[in-house]
mmCIF file of C-alpha atoms in Angstrom:
data_model
loop_
_atom_site.group_PDB
_atom_site.id
_atom_site.type_symbol
_atom_site.label_atom_id
_atom_site.label_comp_id
_atom_site.label_asym_id
_atom_site.label_seq_id
_atom_site.Cartn_x
_atom_site.Cartn_y
_atom_site.Cartn_z
ATOM 1 C CA UNK A 114 -0.747 -5.655 -6.633
ATOM 2 C CA UNK A 115 0.813 -2.360 -7.544
ATOM 3 C CA UNK A 116 3.717 -0.587 -9.184
ATOM 4 C CA UNK A 117 6.739 1.452 -8.161
ATOM 5 C CA UNK A 118 8.862 4.151 -9.783
ATOM 6 C CA UNK A 119 12.309 4.892 -8.383
ATOM 7 C CA UNK A 120 15.101 7.377 -8.905
ATOM 8 C CA UNK A 121 18.503 6.664 -7.410
ATOM 9 C CA UNK A 122 21.317 9.242 -7.327
ATOM 10 C CA UNK A 123 24.757 7.855 -6.589
ATOM 11 C CA UNK A 124 26.360 11.082 -5.436
ATOM 12 C CA UNK A 125 24.004 13.388 -3.592
ATOM 13 C CA UNK A 126 25.862 14.991 -0.677
ATOM 14 C CA UNK A 127 28.245 12.017 -0.765
ATOM 15 C CA UNK A 128 25.449 9.445 -0.234
ATOM 16 C CA UNK A 129 23.421 7.134 -2.439
ATOM 17 C CA UNK A 130 19.908 8.601 -2.140
ATOM 18 C CA UNK A 131 16.852 6.856 -3.575
ATOM 19 C CA UNK A 132 13.344 8.286 -4.071
ATOM 20 C CA UNK A 133 10.450 5.850 -4.560
ATOM 21 C CA UNK A 134 6.780 6.349 -5.372
ATOM 22 C CA UNK A 135 4.589 3.273 -5.138
ATOM 23 C CA UNK A 136 0.908 2.495 -5.490
ATOM 24 C CA UNK A 137 -0.389 -0.641 -3.766
ATOM 25 C CA UNK A 138 -3.922 -2.056 -3.809
ATOM 26 C CA UNK A 139 -5.419 -4.876 -1.797
ATOM 27 C CA UNK A 140 -9.081 -5.863 -1.903
ATOM 28 C CA UNK A 141 -11.264 -8.760 -0.919
ATOM 29 C CA UNK A 142 -14.885 -9.439 -1.832
ATOM 30 C CA UNK A 143 -17.329 -11.144 0.540
ATOM 31 C CA UNK A 144 -15.000 -10.945 3.547
ATOM 32 C CA UNK A 145 -17.987 -11.231 5.899
ATOM 33 C CA UNK A 146 -21.507 -12.507 5.240
ATOM 34 C CA UNK A 147 -24.374 -11.574 7.548
ATOM 35 C CA UNK A 148 -27.750 -13.301 7.574
ATOM 36 C CA UNK A 149 -30.725 -11.138 8.511
ATOM 37 C CA UNK A 150 -33.192 -12.792 10.852
ATOM 38 C CA UNK A 151 -36.754 -12.553 9.479
ATOM 39 C CA UNK A 152 -39.448 -14.109 11.749
ATOM 40 C CA UNK A 153 -42.316 -13.430 9.324
ATOM 41 C CA UNK A 154 -44.221 -16.396 7.807
ATOM 42 C CA UNK A 155 -43.008 -15.393 4.323
ATOM 43 C CA UNK A 156 -39.322 -14.538 4.811
ATOM 44 C CA UNK A 157 -37.440 -12.518 2.235
ATOM 45 C CA UNK A 158 -35.161 -14.851 0.249
ATOM 46 C CA UNK A 159 -32.531 -12.079 0.021
ATOM 47 C CA UNK A 160 -31.581 -12.253 3.698
ATOM 48 C CA UNK A 161 -27.852 -11.784 3.337
ATOM 49 C CA UNK A 162 -25.438 -8.856 3.517
ATOM 50 C CA UNK A 163 -21.991 -9.175 1.930
ATOM 51 C CA UNK A 164 -18.983 -7.110 2.998
ATOM 52 C CA UNK A 165 -16.167 -6.031 0.664
ATOM 53 C CA UNK A 166 -12.953 -4.422 1.916
ATOM 54 C CA UNK A 167 -10.229 -2.550 0.018
ATOM 55 C CA UNK A 168 -7.045 -0.755 1.013
ATOM 56 C CA UNK A 169 -4.829 1.457 -1.164
ATOM 57 C CA UNK A 170 -1.470 3.013 -0.365
ATOM 58 C CA UNK A 171 0.239 5.880 -2.206
ATOM 59 C CA UNK A 172 3.755 5.852 -0.746
ATOM 60 C CA UNK A 173 6.685 8.223 -1.068
ATOM 61 C CA UNK A 174 9.945 6.839 0.321
ATOM 62 C CA UNK A 175 13.348 8.495 0.725
ATOM 63 C CA UNK A 176 16.202 6.084 1.318
ATOM 64 C CA UNK A 177 19.892 6.352 2.119
ATOM 65 C CA UNK A 178 21.515 3.285 0.549
ATOM 66 C CA UNK A 179 24.679 1.306 1.126
ATOM 67 C CA UNK A 180 26.241 -1.513 -0.897
ATOM 68 C CA UNK A 181 26.847 -5.177 -0.022
ATOM 69 C CA UNK A 182 29.150 -5.658 -2.980
ATOM 70 C CA UNK A 183 28.563 -5.253 -6.691
ATOM 71 C CA UNK A 184 24.923 -6.385 -6.996
ATOM 72 C CA UNK A 185 23.363 -6.190 -3.503
ATOM 73 C CA UNK A 186 22.432 -3.054 -1.578
ATOM 74 C CA UNK A 187 20.444 -2.062 1.501
ATOM 75 C CA UNK A 188 18.721 1.116 2.633
ATOM 76 C CA UNK A 189 16.782 2.847 5.401
ATOM 77 C CA UNK A 190 14.734 6.007 5.532
ATOM 78 C CA UNK A 191 11.426 7.775 6.099
ATOM 79 C CA UNK A 192 8.181 6.798 4.411
ATOM 80 C CA UNK A 193 5.092 8.939 3.798
ATOM 81 C CA UNK A 194 1.721 7.586 2.657
ATOM 82 C CA UNK A 195 -1.821 8.521 1.787
ATOM 83 C CA UNK A 196 -3.994 5.564 2.759
ATOM 84 C CA UNK A 197 -7.559 4.930 1.598
ATOM 85 C CA UNK A 198 -9.647 2.249 3.304
ATOM 86 C CA UNK A 199 -13.138 1.237 2.126
ATOM 87 C CA UNK A 200 -15.682 -1.085 3.687
ATOM 88 C CA UNK A 201 -18.780 -1.724 1.595
ATOM 89 C CA UNK A 202 -21.730 -3.728 2.924
ATOM 90 C CA UNK A 203 -23.730 -4.816 -0.122
ATOM 91 C CA UNK A 204 -27.366 -5.239 0.758
ATOM 92 C CA UNK A 205 -29.098 -7.980 -1.199
ATOM 93 C CA UNK A 206 -32.474 -6.315 -0.613
ATOM 94 C CA UNK A 207 -33.068 -3.973 -3.574
ATOM 95 C CA UNK A 208 -35.086 -1.547 -1.410
ATOM 96 C CA UNK A 209 -31.997 -0.413 0.506
ATOM 97 C CA UNK A 210 -28.752 1.286 -0.469
ATOM 98 C CA UNK A 211 -25.366 -0.246 0.253
ATOM 99 C CA UNK A 212 -23.552 0.918 3.380
ATOM 100 C CA UNK A 213 -20.206 2.490 2.426
ATOM 101 C CA UNK A 214 -17.560 3.543 4.935
ATOM 102 C CA UNK A 215 -14.468 5.227 3.511
ATOM 103 C CA UNK A 216 -11.544 6.646 5.442
ATOM 104 C CA UNK A 217 -8.575 8.553 4.043
ATOM 105 C CA UNK A 218 -5.532 9.123 6.180
ATOM 106 C CA UNK A 219 -1.942 10.313 6.079
ATOM 107 C CA UNK A 220 0.773 8.141 7.581
ATOM 108 C CA UNK A 221 4.455 8.572 8.314
ATOM 109 C CA UNK A 222 6.938 5.873 9.175
ATOM 110 C CA UNK A 223 10.177 4.074 8.445
ATOM 111 C CA UNK A 224 11.232 1.657 5.766
ATOM 112 C CA UNK A 225 14.115 -0.656 5.132
ATOM 113 C CA UNK A 226 15.012 -2.486 1.954
ATOM 114 C CA UNK A 227 17.318 -5.068 0.475
ATOM 115 C CA UNK A 228 17.884 -4.916 -3.297
ATOM 116 C CA UNK A 229 19.595 -6.892 -6.020
ATOM 117 C CA UNK A 230 20.603 -5.346 -9.371
ATOM 118 C CA UNK A 231 22.090 -7.641 -12.018
ATOM 119 C CA UNK A 232 23.399 -5.691 -15.048
ATOM 120 C CA UNK A 233 22.827 -7.015 -18.581
ATOM 121 C CA UNK A 234 26.092 -5.406 -19.806
ATOM 122 C CA UNK A 235 29.287 -3.725 -18.605
ATOM 123 C CA UNK A 236 28.610 -0.395 -20.384
ATOM 124 C CA UNK A 237 28.466 2.910 -18.458
ATOM 125 C CA UNK A 238 24.731 3.135 -19.188
ATOM 126 C CA UNK A 239 23.016 -0.248 -18.979
ATOM 127 C CA UNK A 240 19.789 -2.158 -18.389
ATOM 128 C CA UNK A 241 19.582 -4.357 -15.312
ATOM 129 C CA UNK A 242 17.334 -6.932 -13.664
ATOM 130 C CA UNK A 243 15.949 -5.660 -10.369
ATOM 131 C CA UNK A 244 14.614 -7.500 -7.340
ATOM 132 C CA UNK A 245 13.901 -5.916 -3.976
ATOM 133 C CA UNK A 246 12.324 -6.667 -0.618
ATOM 134 C CA UNK A 247 10.940 -3.656 1.275
ATOM 135 C CA UNK A 248 9.713 -3.525 4.878
ATOM 136 C CA UNK A 249 7.617 -0.540 5.952
ATOM 137 C CA UNK A 250 6.001 0.634 9.184
ATOM 138 C CA UNK A 251 3.418 3.436 8.948
ATOM 139 C CA UNK A 252 1.729 5.321 11.754
ATOM 140 C CA UNK A 253 -1.547 7.099 10.892
ATOM 141 C CA UNK A 254 -1.403 10.770 11.830
ATOM 142 C CA UNK A 255 -4.163 12.686 10.047
ATOM 143 C CA UNK A 256 -7.641 11.326 9.264
ATOM 144 C CA UNK A 257 -10.457 12.553 7.052
ATOM 145 C CA UNK A 258 -13.014 12.426 9.861
ATOM 146 C CA UNK A 259 -16.040 13.812 8.066
ATOM 147 C CA UNK A 260 -18.886 13.690 10.620
ATOM 148 C CA UNK A 261 -17.168 11.010 12.730
ATOM 149 C CA UNK A 262 -15.358 11.437 16.022
ATOM 150 C CA UNK A 263 -11.986 9.722 15.568
ATOM 151 C CA UNK A 264 -10.277 11.056 18.699
ATOM 152 C CA UNK A 265 -9.546 7.550 20.040
ATOM 153 C CA UNK A 266 -8.923 5.995 16.615
ATOM 154 C CA UNK A 267 -5.514 5.010 15.312
ATOM 155 C CA UNK A 268 -4.161 2.844 12.556
ATOM 156 C CA UNK A 269 -0.721 1.372 12.118
ATOM 157 C CA UNK A 270 0.500 -0.680 9.179
ATOM 158 C CA UNK A 271 3.394 -3.084 8.786
ATOM 159 C CA UNK A 272 3.868 -4.077 5.152
ATOM 160 C CA UNK A 273 6.307 -6.162 3.187
ATOM 161 C CA UNK A 274 6.651 -5.694 -0.562
ATOM 162 C CA UNK A 275 8.469 -7.867 -3.064
ATOM 163 C CA UNK A 276 9.338 -6.082 -6.307
ATOM 164 C CA UNK A 277 10.709 -7.596 -9.510
ATOM 165 C CA UNK A 278 11.425 -5.575 -12.626
ATOM 166 C CA UNK A 279 13.788 -4.040 -15.125
ATOM 167 C CA UNK A 280 15.758 -0.842 -14.580
ATOM 168 C CA UNK A 281 18.057 1.439 -16.517
ATOM 169 C CA UNK A 282 21.243 3.060 -15.218
ATOM 170 C CA UNK A 283 22.198 6.299 -16.985
#
């Protein structure tokens, strides 16, 4: 889930330029479950570790748009993102702390979109129904290494976002 804020200028250097900021979150609890082997005669009943994973994107997109007629448009442009990934291994044994691995990174890439805007009126300034499909490729460039050696590490993301909402043209 997430949200997006957009500003579209219809006459910037003779082009339709659109600026988007979006926040996207994806998380899953108990992605992996590990059982701890305990050979003692009185095994600990809390022999399981549970893994949670989350991923957040803060994206800034700049798009040059073109029209497919009165309600459809398309666009292409660069995309910039701050990406936060968390892996948390919850230990069922109370005597131990959870293992938490967090990584922040900066990514740059390309995005393309197809949009539909259906106006509610024919006035100069009007409300409209918005629907859009956005495709984005991001390449991780900078990583918050901390004490880790990430020389051979890379991350790439391909995302698709469907947006539905209400907009205002002024």
